[in-house]
Short mmCIF file of C-alpha atoms in Angstrom, two decimals:
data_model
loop_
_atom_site.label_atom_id
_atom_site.label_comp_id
_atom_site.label_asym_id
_atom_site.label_seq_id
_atom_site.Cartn_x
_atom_site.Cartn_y
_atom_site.Cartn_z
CA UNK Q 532 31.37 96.61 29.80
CA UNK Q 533 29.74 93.25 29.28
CA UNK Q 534 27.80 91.71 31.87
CA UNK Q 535 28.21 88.21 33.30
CA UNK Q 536 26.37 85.59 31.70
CA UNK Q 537 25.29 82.37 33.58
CA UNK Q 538 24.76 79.06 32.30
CA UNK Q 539 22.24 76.09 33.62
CA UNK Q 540 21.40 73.14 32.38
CA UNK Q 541 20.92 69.14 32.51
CA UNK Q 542 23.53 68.35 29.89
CA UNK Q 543 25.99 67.40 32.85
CA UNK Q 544 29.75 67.74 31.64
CA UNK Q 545 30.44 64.22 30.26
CA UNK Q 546 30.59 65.36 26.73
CA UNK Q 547 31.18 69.11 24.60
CA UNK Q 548 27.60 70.12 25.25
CA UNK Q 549 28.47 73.03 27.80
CA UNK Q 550 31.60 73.92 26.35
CA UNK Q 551 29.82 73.97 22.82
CA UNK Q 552 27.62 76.84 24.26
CA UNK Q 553 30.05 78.80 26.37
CA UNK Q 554 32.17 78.78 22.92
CA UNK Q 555 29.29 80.20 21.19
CA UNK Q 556 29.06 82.72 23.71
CA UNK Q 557 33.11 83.64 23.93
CA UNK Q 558 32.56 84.35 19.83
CA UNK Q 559 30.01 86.46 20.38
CA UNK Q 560 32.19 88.70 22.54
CA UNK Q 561 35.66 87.07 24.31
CA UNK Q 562 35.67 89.73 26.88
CA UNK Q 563 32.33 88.17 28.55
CA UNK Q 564 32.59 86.70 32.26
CA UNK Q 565 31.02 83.18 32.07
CA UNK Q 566 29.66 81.59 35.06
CA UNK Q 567 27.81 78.40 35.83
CA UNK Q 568 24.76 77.65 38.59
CA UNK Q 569 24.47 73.98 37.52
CA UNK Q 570 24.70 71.72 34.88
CA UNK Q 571 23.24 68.10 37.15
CA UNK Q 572 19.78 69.16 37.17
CA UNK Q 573 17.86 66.04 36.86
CA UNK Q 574 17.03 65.21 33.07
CA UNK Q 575 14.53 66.85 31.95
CA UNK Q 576 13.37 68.55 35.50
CA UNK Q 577 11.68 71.55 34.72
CA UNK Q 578 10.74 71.65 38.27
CA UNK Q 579 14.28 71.63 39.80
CA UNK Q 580 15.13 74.08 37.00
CA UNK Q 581 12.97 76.30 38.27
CA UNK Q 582 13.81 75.99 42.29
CA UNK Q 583 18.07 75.84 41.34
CA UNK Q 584 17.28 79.33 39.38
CA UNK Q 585 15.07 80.81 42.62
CA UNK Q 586 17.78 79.49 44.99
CA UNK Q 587 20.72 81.57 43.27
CA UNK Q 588 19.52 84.54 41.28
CA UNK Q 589 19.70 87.10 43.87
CA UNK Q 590 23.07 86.95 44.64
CA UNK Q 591 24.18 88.00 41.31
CA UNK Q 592 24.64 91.39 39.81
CA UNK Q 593 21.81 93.54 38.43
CA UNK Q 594 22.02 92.98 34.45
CA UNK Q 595 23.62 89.47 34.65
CA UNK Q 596 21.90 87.40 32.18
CA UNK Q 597 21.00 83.82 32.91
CA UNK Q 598 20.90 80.94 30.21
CA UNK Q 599 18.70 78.03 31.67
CA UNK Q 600 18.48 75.38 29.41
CA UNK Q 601 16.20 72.04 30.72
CA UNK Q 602 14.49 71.41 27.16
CA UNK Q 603 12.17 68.44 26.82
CA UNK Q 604 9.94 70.15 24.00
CA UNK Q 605 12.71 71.28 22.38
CA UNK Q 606 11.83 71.37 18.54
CA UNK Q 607 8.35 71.65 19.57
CA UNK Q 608 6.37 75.14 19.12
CA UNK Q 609 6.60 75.78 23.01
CA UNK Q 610 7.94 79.47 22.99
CA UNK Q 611 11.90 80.70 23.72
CA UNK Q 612 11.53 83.54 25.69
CA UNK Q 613 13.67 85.75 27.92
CA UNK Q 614 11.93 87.25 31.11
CA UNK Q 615 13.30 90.76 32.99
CA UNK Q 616 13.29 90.46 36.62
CA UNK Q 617 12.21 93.07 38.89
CA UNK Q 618 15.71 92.90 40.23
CA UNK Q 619 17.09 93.77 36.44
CA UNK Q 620 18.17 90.53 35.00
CA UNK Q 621 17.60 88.32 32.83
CA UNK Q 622 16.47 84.69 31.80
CA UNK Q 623 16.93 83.27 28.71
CA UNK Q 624 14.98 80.01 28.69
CA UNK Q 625 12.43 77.83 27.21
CA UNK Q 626 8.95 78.65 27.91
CA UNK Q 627 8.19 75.85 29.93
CA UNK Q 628 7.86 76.20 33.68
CA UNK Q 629 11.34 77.25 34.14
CA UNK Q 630 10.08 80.52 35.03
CA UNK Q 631 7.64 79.83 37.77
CA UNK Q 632 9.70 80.38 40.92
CA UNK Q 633 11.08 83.25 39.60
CA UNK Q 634 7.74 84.97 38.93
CA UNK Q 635 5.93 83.90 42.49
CA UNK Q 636 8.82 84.75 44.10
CA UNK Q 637 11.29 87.53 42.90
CA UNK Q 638 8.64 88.86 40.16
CA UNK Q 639 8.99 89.28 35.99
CA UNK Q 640 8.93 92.57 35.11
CA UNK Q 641 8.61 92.00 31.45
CA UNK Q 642 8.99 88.96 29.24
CA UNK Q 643 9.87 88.67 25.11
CA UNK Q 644 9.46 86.01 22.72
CA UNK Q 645 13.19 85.14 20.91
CA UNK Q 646 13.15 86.39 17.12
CA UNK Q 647 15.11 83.93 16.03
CA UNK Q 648 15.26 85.40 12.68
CA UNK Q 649 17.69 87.76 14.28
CA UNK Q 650 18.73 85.88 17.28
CA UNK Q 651 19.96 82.24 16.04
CA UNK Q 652 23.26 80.76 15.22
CA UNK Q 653 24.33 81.59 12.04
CA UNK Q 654 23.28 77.72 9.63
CA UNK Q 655 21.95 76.37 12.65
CA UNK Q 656 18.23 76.99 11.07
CA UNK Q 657 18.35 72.93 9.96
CA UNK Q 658 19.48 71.78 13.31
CA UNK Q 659 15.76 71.45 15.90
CA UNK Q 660 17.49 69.58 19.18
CA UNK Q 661 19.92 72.10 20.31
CA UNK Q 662 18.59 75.07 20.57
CA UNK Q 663 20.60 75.51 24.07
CA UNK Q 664 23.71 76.42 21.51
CA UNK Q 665 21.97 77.67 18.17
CA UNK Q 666 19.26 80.27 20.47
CA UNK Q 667 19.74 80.36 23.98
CA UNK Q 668 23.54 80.78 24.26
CA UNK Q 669 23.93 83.00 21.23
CA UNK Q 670 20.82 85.28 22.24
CA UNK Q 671 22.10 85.15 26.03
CA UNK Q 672 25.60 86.30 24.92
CA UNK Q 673 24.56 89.01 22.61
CA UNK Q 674 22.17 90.61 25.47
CA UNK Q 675 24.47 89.95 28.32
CA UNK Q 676 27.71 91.72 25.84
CA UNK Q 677 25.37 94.56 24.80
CA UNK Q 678 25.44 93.74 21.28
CA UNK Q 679 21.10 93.61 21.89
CA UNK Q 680 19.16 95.49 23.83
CA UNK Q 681 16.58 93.86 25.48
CA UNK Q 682 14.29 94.66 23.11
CA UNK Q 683 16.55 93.39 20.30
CA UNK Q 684 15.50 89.76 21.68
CA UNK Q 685 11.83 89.76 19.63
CA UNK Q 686 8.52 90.79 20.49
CA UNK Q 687 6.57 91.68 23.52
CA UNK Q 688 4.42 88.86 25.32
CA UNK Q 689 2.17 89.39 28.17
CA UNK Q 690 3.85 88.49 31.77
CA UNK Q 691 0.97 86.03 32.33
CA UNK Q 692 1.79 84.13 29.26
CA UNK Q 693 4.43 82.65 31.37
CA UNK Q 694 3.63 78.79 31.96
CA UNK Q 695 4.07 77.86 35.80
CA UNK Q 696 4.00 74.79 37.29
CA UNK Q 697 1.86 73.62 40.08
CA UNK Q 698 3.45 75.18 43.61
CA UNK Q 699 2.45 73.04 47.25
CA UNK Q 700 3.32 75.65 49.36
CA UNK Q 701 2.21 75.46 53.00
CA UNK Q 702 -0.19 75.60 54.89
CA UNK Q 703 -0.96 75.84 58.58
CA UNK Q 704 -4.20 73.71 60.56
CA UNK Q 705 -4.90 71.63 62.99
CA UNK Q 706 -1.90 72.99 65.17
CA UNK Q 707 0.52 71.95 62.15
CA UNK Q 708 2.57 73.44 59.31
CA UNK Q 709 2.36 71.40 56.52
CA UNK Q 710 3.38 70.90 52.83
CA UNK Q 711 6.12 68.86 50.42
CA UNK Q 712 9.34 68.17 50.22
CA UNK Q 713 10.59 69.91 46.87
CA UNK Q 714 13.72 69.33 46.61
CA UNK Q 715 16.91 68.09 48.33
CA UNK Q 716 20.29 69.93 49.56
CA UNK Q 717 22.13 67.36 47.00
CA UNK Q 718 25.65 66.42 47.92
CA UNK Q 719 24.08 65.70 51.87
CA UNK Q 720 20.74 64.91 51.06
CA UNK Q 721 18.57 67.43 53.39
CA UNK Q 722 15.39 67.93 52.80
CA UNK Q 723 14.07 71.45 51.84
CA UNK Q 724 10.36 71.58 51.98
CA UNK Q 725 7.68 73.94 50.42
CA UNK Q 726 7.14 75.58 54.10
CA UNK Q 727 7.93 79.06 54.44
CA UNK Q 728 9.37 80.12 57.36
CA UNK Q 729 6.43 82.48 57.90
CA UNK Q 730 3.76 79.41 58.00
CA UNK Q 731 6.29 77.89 59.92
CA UNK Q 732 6.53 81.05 62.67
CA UNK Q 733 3.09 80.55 63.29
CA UNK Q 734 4.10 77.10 65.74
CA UNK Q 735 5.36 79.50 68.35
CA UNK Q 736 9.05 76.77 67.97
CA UNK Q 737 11.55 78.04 70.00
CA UNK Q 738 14.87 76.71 69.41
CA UNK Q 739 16.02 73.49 70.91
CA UNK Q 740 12.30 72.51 70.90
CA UNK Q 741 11.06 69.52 70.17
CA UNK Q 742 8.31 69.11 67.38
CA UNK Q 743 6.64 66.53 65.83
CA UNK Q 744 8.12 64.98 62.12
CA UNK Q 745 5.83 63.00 59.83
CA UNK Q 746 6.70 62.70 56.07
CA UNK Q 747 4.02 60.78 54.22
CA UNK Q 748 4.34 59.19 50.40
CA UNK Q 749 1.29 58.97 48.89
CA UNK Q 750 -0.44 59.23 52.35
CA UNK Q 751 1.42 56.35 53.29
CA UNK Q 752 3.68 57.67 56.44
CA UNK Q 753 7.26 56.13 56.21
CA UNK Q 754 8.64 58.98 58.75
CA UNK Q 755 7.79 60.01 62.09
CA UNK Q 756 9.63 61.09 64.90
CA UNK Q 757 10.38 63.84 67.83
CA UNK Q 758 13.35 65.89 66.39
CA UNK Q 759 14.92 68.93 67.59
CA UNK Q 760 14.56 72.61 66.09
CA UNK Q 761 18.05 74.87 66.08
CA UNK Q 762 20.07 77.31 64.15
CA UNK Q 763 22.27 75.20 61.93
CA UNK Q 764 23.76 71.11 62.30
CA UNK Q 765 25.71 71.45 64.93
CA UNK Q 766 22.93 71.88 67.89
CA UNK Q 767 22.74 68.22 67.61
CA UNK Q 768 24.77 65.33 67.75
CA UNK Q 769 26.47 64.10 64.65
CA UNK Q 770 23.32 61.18 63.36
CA UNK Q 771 20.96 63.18 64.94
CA UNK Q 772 18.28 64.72 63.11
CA UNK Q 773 17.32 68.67 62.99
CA UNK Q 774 14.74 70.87 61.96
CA UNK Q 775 16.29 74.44 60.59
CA UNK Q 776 15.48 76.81 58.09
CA UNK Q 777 17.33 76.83 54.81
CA UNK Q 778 19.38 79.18 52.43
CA UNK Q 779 16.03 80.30 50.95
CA UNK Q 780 13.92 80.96 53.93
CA UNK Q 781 11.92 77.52 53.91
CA UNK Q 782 12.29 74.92 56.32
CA UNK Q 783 14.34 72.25 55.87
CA UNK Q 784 15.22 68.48 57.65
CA UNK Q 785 18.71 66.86 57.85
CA UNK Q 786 20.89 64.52 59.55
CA UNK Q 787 24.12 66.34 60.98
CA UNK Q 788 26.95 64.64 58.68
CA UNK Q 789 24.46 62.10 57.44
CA UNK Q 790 21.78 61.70 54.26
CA UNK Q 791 18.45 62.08 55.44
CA UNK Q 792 17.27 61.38 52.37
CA UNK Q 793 19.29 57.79 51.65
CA UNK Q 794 18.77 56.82 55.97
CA UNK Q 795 14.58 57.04 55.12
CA UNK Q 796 14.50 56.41 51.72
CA UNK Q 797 13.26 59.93 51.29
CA UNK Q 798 12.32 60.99 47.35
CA UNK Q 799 10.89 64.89 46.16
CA UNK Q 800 7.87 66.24 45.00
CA UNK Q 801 4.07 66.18 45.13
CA UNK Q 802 3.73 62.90 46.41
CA UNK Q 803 6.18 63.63 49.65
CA UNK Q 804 4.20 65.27 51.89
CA UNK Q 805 5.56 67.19 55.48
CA UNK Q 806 4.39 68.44 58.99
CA UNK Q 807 6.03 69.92 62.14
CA UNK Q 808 3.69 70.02 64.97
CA UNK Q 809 4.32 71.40 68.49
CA UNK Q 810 4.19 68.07 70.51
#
């Protein structure tokens, strides 16, 4: 029986992209159970790649095989690799930082270099800027329908060949948690920051405390405030702001029924900085 095979990617559905690799796939075997995480990651963000993979990988079967596909080196000689899990699946991806979640948080098991002598699109060889079709779908589909084992994808690498991107985490001092804001909740523009819930723990917050918000942008503060900490949006008033902890066990900052993000003019990465402090 096939497994199911899971597509990501910043192609966004606007044009026969997506449905050019899911075709691919369906020829390799028509029986195979398609899926797709996301295909509005940023342009080109390796980084949000990497988190959207982390956030949803878990709740999929053992053996499903994911294709993630955000490519700016493509035709370069970065590496096309697909990584094994310690959870038994599989990622089928460009070299690139795409990984890096994956392997500080769920853990690679063992990772293999494509042979694309074997594992390319038949006469794709003269085509170099879609290798999400000619390589990644077409390896992901033969792996994920059995017609490869995994290794049938190419050659052995060393796990800590895998390139990761810098990670803020969090840290606690000075009576405060404290790291970035990574990412946000899209459609209602929360806030998920790098702090754990374990670095957070160490506050002592109960809920319907009170704690102390500052976001900073290049150490410039454009956010502070007392807000409230509780179990989900509705321990505050619709407008009001809360402090909870997210899908993925980090801590997180919305407005119930409102942006955050657009209300403070709140962006992502290493420049946003974050702190909760018991007031």
């Amino acid at each position: 029986m096939a497994n199911f095979l899971v597509f990501q990617s910043d192609f966004g559905l606007v044009d026969g992209a997506v449905s050019a690799m899911k075709g691919v796939a369906y020829k390799v075997d028509p029986t195979l159970t398609i899926g797709d995480l996301t295909h509005d990651i940023t342009p080109y963000n390796i980084f949000e790649a990497s988190y959207r993979l982390f956030q949803t990988i878990e709740y999929w079967p053992e053996g499903t095989v994911f294709v993630s596909v955000v490519d700016p080196g493509v035709g370069s000689n970065r590496k096309s690799v697909v990584a094994k899990t310690s959870r038994g699946q599989y990622i089928v991806t460009p070299n690139n930082g795409t990984l890096t979640h994956i392997k500080r948080f769920v853990g690679i098991e063992e990772l293999r270099e494509i042979e694309e002598k074997t594992n390319r699109l038949a006469n794709s060889e003269l085509s170099y800027t879609f290798h999400g079709r000619d390589v990644y779908a077409y390896t992901g589909a033969r792996l994920a329908a059995g017609v490869i084992d995994f290794a049938g994808v190419g050659p052995r690498l060393d796990v800590e060949e895998t390139i990761m991107l810098d990670l803020y985490g969090s840290s606690y001092e000075d009576g405060a948690v404290k790291g970035q804001i990574d990412i946000l909740d899209v459609r209602f523009g929360s806030l998920w920051t790098s702090i754990t819930f374990d670095d957070f723990k160490k506050l002592n917050a109960s809920f319907g405390e009170y704690l102390e918000v500052q976001i900073f942008n290049h150490k410039t503060m454009v956010y502070s405030n007392r807000v409230i900490y509780g179990h989900s949006f509705a321990d505050v008033m619709i407008g009001a702001p809360i402090i909870y902890m997210n899908s993925v066990n980090h801590m997180a900052l919305a407005i119930n029924q409102g942006s955050f993000a657009k209300a403070y003019n709140v962006g992502v990465g290493s420049s946003w900085e974050i702190s909760f402090r018991k007031i």
